[in-house]
Coordinates of C-alpha atoms and ligand atoms in Angstrom, one line a residue:
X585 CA 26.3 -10.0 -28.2
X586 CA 24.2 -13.0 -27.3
X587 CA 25.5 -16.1 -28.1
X588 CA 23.0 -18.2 -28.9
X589 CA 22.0 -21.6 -28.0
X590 CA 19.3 -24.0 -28.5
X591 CA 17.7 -24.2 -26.0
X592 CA 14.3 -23.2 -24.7
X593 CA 12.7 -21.3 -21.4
X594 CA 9.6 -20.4 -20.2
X595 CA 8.9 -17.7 -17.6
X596 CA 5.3 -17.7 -16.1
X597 CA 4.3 -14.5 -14.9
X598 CA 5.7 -11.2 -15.8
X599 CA 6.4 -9.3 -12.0
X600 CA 9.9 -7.5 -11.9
X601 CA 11.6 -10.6 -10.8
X602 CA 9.9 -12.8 -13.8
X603 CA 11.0 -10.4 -16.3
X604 CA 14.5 -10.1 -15.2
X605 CA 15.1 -13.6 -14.9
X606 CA 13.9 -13.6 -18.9
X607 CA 16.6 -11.0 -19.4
X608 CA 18.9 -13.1 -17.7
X609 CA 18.3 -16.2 -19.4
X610 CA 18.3 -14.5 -23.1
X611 CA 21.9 -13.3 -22.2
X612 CA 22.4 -17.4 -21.5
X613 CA 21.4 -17.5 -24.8
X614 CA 18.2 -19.2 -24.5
X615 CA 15.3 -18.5 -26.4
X616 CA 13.0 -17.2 -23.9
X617 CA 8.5 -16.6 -23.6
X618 CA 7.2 -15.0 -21.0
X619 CA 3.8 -16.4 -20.3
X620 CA 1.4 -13.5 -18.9
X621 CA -2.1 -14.4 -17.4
X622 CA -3.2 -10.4 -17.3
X623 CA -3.4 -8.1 -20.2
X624 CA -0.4 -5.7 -18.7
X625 CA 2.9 -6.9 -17.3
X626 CA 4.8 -5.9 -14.5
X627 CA 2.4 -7.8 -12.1
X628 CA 2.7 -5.9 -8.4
X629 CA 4.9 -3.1 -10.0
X630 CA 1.9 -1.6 -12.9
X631 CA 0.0 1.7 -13.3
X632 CA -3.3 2.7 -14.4
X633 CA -4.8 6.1 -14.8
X634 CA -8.5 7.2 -14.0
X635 CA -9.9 10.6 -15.1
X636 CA -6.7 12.2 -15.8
X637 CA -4.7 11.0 -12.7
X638 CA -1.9 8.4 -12.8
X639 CA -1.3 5.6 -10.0
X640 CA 1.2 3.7 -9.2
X641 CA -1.0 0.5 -8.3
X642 CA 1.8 -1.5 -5.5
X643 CA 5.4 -0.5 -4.8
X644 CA 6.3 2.9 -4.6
X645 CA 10.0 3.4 -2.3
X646 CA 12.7 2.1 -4.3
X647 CA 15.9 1.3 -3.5
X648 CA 19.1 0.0 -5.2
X649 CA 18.7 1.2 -8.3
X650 CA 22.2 -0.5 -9.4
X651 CA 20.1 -3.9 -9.3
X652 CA 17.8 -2.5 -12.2
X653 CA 20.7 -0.8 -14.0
X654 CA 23.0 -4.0 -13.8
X655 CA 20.4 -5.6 -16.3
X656 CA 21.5 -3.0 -18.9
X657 CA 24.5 -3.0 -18.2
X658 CA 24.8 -7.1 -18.8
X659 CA 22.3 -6.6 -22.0
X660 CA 25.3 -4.2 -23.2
X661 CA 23.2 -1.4 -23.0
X662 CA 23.6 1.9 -21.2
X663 CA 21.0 1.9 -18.8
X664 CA 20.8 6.3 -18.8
X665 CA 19.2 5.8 -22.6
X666 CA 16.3 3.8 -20.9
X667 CA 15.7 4.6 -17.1
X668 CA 16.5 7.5 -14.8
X669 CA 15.9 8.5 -11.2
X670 CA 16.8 10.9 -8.7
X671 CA 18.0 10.5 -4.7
X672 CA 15.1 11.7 -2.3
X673 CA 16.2 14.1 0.2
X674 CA 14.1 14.4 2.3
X675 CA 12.9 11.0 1.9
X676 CA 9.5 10.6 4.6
X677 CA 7.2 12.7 6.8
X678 CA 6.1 11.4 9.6
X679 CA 2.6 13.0 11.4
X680 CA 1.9 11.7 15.1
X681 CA -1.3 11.8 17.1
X682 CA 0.2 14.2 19.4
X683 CA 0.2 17.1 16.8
X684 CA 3.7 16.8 16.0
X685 CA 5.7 15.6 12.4
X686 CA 9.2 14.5 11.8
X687 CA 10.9 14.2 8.6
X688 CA 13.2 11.7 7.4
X689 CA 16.6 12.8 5.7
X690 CA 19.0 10.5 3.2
X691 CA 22.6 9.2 5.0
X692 CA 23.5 8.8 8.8
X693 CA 24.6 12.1 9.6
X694 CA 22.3 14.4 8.5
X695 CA 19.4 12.3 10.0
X696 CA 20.6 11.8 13.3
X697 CA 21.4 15.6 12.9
X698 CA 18.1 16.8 11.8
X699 CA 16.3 14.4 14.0
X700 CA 17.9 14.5 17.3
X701 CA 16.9 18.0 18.1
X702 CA 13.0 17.2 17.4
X703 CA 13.5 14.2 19.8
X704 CA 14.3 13.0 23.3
X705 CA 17.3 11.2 22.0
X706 CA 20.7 12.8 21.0
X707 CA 22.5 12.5 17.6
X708 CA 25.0 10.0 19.3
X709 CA 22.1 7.5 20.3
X710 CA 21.0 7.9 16.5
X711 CA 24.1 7.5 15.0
X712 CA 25.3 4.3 17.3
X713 CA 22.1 2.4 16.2
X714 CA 22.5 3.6 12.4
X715 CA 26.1 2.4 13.0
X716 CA 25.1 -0.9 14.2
X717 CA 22.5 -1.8 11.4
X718 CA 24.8 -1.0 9.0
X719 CA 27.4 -3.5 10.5
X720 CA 23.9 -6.2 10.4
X721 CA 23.9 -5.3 7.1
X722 CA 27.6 -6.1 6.2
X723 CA 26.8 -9.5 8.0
X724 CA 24.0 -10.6 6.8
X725 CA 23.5 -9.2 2.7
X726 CA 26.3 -11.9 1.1
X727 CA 24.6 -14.8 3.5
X728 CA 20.7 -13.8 3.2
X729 CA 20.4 -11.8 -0.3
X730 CA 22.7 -12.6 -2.6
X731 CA 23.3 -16.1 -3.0
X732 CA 21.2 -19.3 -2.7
X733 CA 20.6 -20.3 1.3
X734 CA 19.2 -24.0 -0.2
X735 CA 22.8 -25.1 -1.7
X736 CA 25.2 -26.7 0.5
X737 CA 28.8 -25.5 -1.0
X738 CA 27.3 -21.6 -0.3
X739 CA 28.1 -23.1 3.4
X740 CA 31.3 -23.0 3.3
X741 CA 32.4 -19.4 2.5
X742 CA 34.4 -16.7 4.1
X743 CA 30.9 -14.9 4.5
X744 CA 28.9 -17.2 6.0
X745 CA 31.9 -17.6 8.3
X746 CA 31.8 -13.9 9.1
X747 CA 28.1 -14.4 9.7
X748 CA 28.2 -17.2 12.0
X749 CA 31.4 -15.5 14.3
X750 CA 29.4 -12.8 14.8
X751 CA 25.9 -14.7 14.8
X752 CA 25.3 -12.4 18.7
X753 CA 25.6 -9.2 16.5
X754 CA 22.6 -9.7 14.3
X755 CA 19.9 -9.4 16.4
X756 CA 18.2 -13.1 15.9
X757 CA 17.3 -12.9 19.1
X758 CA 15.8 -9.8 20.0
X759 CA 12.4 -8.3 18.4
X760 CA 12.8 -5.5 15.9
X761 CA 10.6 -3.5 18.9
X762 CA 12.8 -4.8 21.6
X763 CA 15.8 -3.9 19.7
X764 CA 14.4 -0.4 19.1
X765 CA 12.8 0.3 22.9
X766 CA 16.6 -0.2 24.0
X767 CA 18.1 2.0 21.3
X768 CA 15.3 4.9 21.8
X769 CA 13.8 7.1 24.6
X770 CA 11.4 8.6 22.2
X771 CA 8.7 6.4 21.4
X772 CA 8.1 8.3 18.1
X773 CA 11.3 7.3 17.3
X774 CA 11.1 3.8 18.1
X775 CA 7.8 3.8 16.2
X776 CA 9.6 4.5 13.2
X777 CA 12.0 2.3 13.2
X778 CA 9.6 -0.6 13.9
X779 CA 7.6 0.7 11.0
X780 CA 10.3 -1.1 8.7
X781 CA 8.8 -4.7 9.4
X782 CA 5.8 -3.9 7.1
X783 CA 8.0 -3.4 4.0
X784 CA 7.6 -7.2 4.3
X785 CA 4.4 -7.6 5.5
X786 CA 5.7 -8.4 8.8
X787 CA 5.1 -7.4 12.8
X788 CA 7.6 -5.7 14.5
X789 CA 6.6 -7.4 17.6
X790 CA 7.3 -10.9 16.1
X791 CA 9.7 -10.2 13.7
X792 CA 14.0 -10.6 14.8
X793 CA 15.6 -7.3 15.2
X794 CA 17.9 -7.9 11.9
X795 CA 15.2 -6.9 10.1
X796 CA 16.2 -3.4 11.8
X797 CA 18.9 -3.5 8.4
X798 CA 16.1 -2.3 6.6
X799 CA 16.4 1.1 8.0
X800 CA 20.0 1.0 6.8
X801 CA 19.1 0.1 3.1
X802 CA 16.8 3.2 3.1
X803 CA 18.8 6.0 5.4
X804 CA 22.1 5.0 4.1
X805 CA 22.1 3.3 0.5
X806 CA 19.3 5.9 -0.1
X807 CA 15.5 6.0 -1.5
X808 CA 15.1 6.6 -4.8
X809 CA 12.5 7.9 -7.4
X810 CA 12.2 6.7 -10.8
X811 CA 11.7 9.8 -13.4
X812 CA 8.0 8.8 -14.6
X813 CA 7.5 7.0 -11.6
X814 CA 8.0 3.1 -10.5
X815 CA 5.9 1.7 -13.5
X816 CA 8.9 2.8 -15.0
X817 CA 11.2 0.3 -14.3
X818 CA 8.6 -2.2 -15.5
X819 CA 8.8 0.0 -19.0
X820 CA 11.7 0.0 -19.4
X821 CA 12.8 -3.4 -18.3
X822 CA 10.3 -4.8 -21.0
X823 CA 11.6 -2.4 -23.5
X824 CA 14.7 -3.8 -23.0
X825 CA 13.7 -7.8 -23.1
X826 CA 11.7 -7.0 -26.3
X827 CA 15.3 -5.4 -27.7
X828 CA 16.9 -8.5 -26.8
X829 CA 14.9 -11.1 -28.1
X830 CA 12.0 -12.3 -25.2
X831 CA 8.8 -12.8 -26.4
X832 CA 6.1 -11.6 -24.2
X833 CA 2.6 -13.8 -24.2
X834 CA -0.3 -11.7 -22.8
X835 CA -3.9 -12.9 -21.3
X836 CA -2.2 -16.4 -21.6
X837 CA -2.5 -17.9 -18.1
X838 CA -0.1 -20.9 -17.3
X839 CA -2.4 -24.0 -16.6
X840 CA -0.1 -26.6 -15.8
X841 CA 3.8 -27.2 -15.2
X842 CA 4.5 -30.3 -17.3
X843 CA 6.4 -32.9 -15.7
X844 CA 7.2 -36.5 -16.5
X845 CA 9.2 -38.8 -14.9
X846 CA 10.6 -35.8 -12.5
X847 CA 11.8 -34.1 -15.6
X848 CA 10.3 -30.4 -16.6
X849 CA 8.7 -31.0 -20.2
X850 CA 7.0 -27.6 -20.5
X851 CA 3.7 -25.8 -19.7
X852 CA 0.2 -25.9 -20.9
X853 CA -2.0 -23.0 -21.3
X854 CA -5.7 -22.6 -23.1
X855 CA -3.5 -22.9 -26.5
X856 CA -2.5 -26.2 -25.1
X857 CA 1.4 -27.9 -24.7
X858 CA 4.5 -26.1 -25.3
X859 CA 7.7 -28.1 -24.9
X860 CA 10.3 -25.8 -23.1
X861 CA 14.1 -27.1 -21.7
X862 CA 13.6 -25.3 -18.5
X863 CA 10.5 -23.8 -16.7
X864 CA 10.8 -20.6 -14.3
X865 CA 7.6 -20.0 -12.4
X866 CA 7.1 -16.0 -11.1
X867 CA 3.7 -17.0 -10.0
X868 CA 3.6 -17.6 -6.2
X869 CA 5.4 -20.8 -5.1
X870 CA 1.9 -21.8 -3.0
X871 CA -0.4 -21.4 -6.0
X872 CA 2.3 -22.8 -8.4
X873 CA 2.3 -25.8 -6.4
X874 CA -1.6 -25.6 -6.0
X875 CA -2.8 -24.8 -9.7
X876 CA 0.2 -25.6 -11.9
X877 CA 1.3 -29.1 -10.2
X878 CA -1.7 -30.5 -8.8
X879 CA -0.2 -34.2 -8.7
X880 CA 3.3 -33.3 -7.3
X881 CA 4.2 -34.1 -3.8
X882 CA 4.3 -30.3 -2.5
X883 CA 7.0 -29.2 0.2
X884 CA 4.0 -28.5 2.8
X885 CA 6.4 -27.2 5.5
X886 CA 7.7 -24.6 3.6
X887 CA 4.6 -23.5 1.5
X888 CA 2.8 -23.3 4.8
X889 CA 4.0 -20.7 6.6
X890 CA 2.2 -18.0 8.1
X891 CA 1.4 -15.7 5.3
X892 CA 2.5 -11.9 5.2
X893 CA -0.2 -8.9 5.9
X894 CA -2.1 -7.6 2.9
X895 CA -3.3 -4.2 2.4
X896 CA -6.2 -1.8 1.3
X897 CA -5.6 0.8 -0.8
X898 CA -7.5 3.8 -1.8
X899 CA -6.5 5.6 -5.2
X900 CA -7.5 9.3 -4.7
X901 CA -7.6 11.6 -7.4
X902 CA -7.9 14.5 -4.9
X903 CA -8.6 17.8 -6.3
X904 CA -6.2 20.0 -4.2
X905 CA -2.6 20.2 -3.3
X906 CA -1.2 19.7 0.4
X907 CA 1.8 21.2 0.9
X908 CA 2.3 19.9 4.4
X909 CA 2.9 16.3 2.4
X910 CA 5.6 15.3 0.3
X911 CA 6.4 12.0 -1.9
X912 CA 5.8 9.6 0.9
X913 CA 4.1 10.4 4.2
X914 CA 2.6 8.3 7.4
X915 CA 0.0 9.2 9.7
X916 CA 0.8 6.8 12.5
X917 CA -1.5 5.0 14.5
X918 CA -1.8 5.9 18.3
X919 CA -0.9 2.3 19.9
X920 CA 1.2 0.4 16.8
X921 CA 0.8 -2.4 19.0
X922 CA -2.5 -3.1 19.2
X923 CA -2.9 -2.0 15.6
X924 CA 0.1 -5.3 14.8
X925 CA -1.9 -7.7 17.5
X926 CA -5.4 -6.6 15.3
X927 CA -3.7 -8.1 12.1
X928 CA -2.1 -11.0 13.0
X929 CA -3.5 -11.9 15.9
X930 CA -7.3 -11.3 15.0
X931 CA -7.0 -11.4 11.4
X932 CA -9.0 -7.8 11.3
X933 CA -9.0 -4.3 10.3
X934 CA -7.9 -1.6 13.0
X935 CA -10.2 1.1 14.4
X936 CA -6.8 3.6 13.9
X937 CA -4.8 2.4 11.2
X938 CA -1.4 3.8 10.1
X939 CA -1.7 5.3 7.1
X940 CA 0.7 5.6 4.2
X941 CA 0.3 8.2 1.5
X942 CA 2.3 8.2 -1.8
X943 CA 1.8 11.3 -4.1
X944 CA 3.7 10.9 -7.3
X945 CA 2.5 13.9 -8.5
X946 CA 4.9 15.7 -6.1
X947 CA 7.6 14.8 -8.5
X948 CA 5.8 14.5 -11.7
X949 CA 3.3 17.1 -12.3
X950 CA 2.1 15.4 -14.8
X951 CA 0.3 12.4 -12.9
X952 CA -2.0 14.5 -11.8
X953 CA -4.5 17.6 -13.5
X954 CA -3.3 21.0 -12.7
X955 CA -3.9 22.2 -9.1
X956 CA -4.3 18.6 -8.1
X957 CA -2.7 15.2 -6.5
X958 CA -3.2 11.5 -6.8
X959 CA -3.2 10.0 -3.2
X960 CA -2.3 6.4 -3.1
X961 CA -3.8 5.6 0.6
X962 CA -2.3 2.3 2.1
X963 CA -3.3 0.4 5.6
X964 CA -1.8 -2.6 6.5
X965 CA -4.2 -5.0 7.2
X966 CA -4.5 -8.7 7.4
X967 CA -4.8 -11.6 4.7
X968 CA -7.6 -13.0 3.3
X969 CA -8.8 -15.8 4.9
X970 CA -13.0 -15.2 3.4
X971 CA -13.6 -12.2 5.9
X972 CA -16.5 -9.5 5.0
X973 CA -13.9 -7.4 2.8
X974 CA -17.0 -5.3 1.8
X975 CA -17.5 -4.8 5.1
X976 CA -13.6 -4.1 6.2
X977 CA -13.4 -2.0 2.7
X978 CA -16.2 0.4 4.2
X979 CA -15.2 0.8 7.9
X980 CA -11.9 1.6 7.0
X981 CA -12.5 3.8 4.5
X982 CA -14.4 5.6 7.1
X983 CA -10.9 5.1 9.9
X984 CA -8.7 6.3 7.3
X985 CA -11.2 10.1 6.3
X986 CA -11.7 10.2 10.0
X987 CA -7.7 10.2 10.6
X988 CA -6.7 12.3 8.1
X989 CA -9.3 14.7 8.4
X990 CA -8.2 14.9 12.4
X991 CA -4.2 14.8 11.3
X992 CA -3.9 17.4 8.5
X993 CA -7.2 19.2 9.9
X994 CA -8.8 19.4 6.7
X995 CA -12.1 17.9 4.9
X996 CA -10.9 15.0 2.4
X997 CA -14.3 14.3 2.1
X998 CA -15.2 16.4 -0.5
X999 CA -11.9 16.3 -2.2
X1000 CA -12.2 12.7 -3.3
X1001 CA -12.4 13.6 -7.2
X1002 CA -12.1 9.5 -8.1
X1003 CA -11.3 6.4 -6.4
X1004 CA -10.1 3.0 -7.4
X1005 CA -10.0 0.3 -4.0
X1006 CA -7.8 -2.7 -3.9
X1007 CA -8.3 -5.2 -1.3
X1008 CA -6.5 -8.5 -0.3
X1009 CA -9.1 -10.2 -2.5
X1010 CA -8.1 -8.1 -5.9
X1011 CA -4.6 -8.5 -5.1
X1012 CA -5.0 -12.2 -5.1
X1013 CA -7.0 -12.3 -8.0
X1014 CA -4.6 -9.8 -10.0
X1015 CA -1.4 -11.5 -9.4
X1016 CA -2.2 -14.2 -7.9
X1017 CA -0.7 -13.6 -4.8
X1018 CA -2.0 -16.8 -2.1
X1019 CA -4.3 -15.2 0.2
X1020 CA -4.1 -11.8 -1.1
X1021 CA -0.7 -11.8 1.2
X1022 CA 1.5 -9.1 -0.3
X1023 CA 5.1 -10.4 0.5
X1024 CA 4.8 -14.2 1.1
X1025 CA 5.3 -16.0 4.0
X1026 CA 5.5 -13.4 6.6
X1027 CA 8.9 -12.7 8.4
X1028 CA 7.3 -13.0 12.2
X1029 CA 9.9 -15.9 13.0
X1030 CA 14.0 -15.7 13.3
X1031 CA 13.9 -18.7 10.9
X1032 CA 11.5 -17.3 8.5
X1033 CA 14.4 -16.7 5.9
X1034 CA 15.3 -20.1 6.2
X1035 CA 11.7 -21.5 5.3
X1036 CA 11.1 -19.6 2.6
X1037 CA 11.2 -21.9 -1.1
X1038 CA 14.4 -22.0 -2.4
X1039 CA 14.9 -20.7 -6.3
X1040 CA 14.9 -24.4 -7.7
X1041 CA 12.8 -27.7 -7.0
X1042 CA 14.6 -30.2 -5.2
X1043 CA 12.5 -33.1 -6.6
X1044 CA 11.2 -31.5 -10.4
X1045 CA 14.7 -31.3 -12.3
X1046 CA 14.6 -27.9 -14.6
X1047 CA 11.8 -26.4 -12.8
X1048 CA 12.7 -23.3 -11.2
X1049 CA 11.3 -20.6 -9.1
X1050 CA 12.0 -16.6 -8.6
X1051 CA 9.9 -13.7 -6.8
X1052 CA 8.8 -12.2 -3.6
X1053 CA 7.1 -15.6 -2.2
X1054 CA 10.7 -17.4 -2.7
X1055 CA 14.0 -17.1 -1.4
X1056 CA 15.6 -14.4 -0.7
X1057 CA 12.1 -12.9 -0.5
X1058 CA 9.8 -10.4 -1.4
X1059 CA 10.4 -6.1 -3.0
X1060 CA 12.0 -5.2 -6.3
X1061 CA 15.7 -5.0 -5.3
X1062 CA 14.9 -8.5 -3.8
X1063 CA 13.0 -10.1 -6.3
X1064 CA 16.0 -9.0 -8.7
X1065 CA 18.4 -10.4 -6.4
X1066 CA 16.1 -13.3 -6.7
X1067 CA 16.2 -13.3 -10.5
X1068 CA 19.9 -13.7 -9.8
X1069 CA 20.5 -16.3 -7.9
X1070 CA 17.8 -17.9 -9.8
X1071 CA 19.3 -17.9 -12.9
X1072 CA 22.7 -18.3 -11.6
X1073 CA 21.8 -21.7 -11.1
X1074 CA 20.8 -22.8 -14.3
X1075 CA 23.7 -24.1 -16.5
Ligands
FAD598 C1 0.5 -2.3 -2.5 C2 2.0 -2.8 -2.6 C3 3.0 -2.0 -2.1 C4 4.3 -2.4 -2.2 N1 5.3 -1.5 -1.8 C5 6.6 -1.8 -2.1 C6 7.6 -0.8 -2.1 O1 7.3 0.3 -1.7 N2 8.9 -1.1 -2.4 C7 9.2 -2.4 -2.9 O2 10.4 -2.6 -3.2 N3 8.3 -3.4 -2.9 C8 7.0 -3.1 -2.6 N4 6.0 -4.0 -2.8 C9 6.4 -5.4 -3.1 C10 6.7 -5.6 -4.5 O3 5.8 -5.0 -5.3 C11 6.8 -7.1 -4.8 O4 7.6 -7.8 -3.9 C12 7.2 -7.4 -6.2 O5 6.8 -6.5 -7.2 C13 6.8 -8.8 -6.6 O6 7.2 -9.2 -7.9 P1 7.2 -10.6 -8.4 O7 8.2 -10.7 -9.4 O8 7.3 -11.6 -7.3 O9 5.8 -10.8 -9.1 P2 4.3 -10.2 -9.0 O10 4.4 -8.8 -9.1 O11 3.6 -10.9 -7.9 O12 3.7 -10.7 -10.4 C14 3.5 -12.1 -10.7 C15 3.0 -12.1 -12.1 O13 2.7 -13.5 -12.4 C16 1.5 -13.5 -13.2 N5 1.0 -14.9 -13.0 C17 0.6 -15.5 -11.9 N6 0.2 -16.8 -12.2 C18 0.3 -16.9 -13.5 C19 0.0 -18.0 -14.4 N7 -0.4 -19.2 -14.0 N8 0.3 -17.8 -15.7 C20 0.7 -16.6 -16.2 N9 1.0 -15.6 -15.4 C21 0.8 -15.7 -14.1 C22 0.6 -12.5 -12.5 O14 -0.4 -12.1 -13.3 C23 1.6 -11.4 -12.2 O15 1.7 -10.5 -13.3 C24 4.6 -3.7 -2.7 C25 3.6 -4.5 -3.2 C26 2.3 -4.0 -3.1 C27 1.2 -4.9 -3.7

């Protein structure tokens, strides 16, 4: 039962971390709006259908489901009567240049089991460094994820202590590659592992080797799939808010943050003011400083940072099944290193992009007519910063037939039954994401976690902020950690 108060909150921007901190806050008792500038919510995590195929339109591996669950579970609900998903195993396949494929397997031993013998490495070698991101993980999680970095008291715990006697086991400073060339002979295998930096829009190149926990959260906590697919957890998540009192506000785009005399007073939108106790913005921190708070002195070091990669994405309704691909599959690039230098150092598109291919339909039938699949095609590419996108749209649409064509030796061509593009500038303009940057600042510097916005102003009293852009940064398990420790905050 909530117990009620009188008190007020607005949440601008209805992602995954925005609606979870208005689930939190209605179980403070507050009376809660979300204020949605699109006509759907869900933000990064929504669907859309086109002739009779279903897409997932962003995120699409999913990991700890408990975060989603725990929601429920605090609403004093039973989170099995609203949301359900199963444990992938096998979770990836991999397709090389060289002809050959690997496959990805859920917890430590059976991977480095199934994977050794396909490799130049033994299980031993796969199991020491699976063993030794899982101990990073231990580490770092109660320091990085769960609790606020930006309050002093959170200093003086027995974790951070941990953290800080073993600061030479986390891998600040090593590169995730480096990390990986010493752990692996075979360079597919070290290819894989760097491939974990992009799940935050990172290079592996640039990015500390404790990002190399990543791996960990996925082999060892497990991948998940949501029945119904990942718009699912957006579903139900609203279905749930609505049950509990939020009020959602669609095609009502914040305006302005009202402030007065460093005190939150509430929001304006087209309607005009609304008075509310305590503002939480969802929308990026850069743009909320940027569009919201025009006249505030903004925390320039922090909001800019070197921005994440973007992506393009190709939504394929393709009218025939592959059963050489599963769920999730990647078609690597030959040289991952010249494909990382092309998008952060050049700020281009690469001639031989990885490419990531999510078919829901695999797992519900349903998403797709009978006989057929819907391909969600991903590269990694840079931000925008006002290059030809038409043009980079075009060429790699061209890269990304060409490579699959080659890899799977087929003719994709003529299989294309419908397609829907997003590009760095619709990402940006859909959820307004700064520079059409996916994950926020990107993580290409040891301090990077460090830099990122913490989940409250310093200067605005009552003015909070949660999502991928902020601390402790961006993905759904994140961004509902972020919810959190956002929320946890607010008496
Ligand atoms: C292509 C793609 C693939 C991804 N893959 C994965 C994956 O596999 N696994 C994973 O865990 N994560 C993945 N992510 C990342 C994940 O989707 C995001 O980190 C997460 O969904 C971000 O949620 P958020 O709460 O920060 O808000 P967002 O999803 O960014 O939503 C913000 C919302 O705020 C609204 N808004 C903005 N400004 C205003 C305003 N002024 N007034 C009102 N409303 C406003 C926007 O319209 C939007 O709805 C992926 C993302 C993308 C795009």
């Amino acid at each position: 039962m909530i117990k009620e108060n009188d008190k007020t909150c607005a949440v601008i921007g209805s992602g995954v971390s925005g609606i979870a901190a208005a689930i939190r806050m209605r179980n403070k008792g507050y009376r809660v709006v979300v204020f949605e500038a699109n006509s759907f919510l869900g933000g990064k995590l929504s669907s859309e259908t086109n002739k009779g195929y279903r897409f997932d339109m962003g995120p699409s591996v999913f990991t700890f489901p408990e975060y989603v669950d725990e929601l429920f579970i605090l609403s004093g609900k039973n989170p099995r009567d609203y949301f359900n998903y199963d444990r992938l195993d096998p979770v990836f396949r991999y397709f090389f240049e060289d002809g050959t494929s690997l496959e990805s397997f859920d917890g430590k031993e059976k991977y480095a089991s199934e994977l050794a013998p396909k490799t130049k490495d033994t299980k031993e070698a796969i199991l020491n460094y699976l063993d030794k991101t899982e101990k990073m993980y231990d580490l770092t999680a109660e320091v990085f994820l769960h609790n606020s970095l930006h309050k002093f008291k959170n200093y003086f715990t027995k974790a951070v202590a941990k953290g800080l006697l073993n600061f030479g086991k986390i891998g600040a400073f090593d590169t995730m590659n480096g990390a990986n060339e010493k752990a692996f002979k075979d360079k597919r295998l070290v290819q894989i592992f760097n491939r974990y930096s992009t799940y935050n829009g990172s290079s592996p190149y640039l990015a500390p080797a404790t990002l190399n926990v990543i791996p960990h959260v996925e082999i060892v906590k497990g991948a998940y799939y949501p029945h119904g697919g990942m718009h699912s957890i957006t579903k139900s998540l609203v279905q749930l808010a609505k049950e509990i009192g939020v009020v959602f506000k669609f095609n009502s785009p914040v305006r302005e943050i009202v402030v007065e005399n460093n005190l939150t007073k509430g929001i304006k939108t087209d309607n005009g003011f609304e008075g509310f106790d305590v503002v939480i913005s969802n929308m990026d921190v850069y743009n909320t400083y940027h569009k919201l708070l025009p006249s505030c002195k903004k925390p320039e070091k922090l909001l800019n940072q070197p921005k994440s990669s973007s992506g393009i994405i190709f939504y394929w309704g393709i009218k025939r099944r592959f059963d050489e691909l599963s769920l999730h599959n990647i078609l690597f690039s030959e040289n991952y290193r010249e494909e990382f230098e092309t998008i952060f150092t050049k700020n281009s598109i690469y001639k031989d992009p990885s490419i990531y291919i999510n078919i829901t339909s695999k797992h519900s039938p349903g998403d797709a007519p009978e006989g057929c699949e819907n391909w969600f095609t991903f590269i990694n590419v840079t931000n925008n910063q006002g290059q030809d996108w038409d043009k980079f749209v075009n060429e790699s649409r061209e890269h990304v037939i060409n490579k699959i064509n080659r890899i799977l030796k087929t003719d994709i061509r003529k299989l294309i039954e419908c397609e829907m593009v997003f590009d760095p500038r619709v990402i940006e303009s859909r959820t307004s994401s700064a520079f059409g940057a996916i994950y926020g600042n990107s993580s290409n510097n040891k301090f990077s976690a460090f830099l990122r916005h913490p989940n409250f102003s310093k200067k605005i009293k009552n003015l909070y902020f949660c999502g991928g852009s902020v601390h402790p940064g961006p993905s759904i398990p994140l961004c509902l950690l972020s919810a959190k420790i956002t929320t946890s905050l607010i008496k």
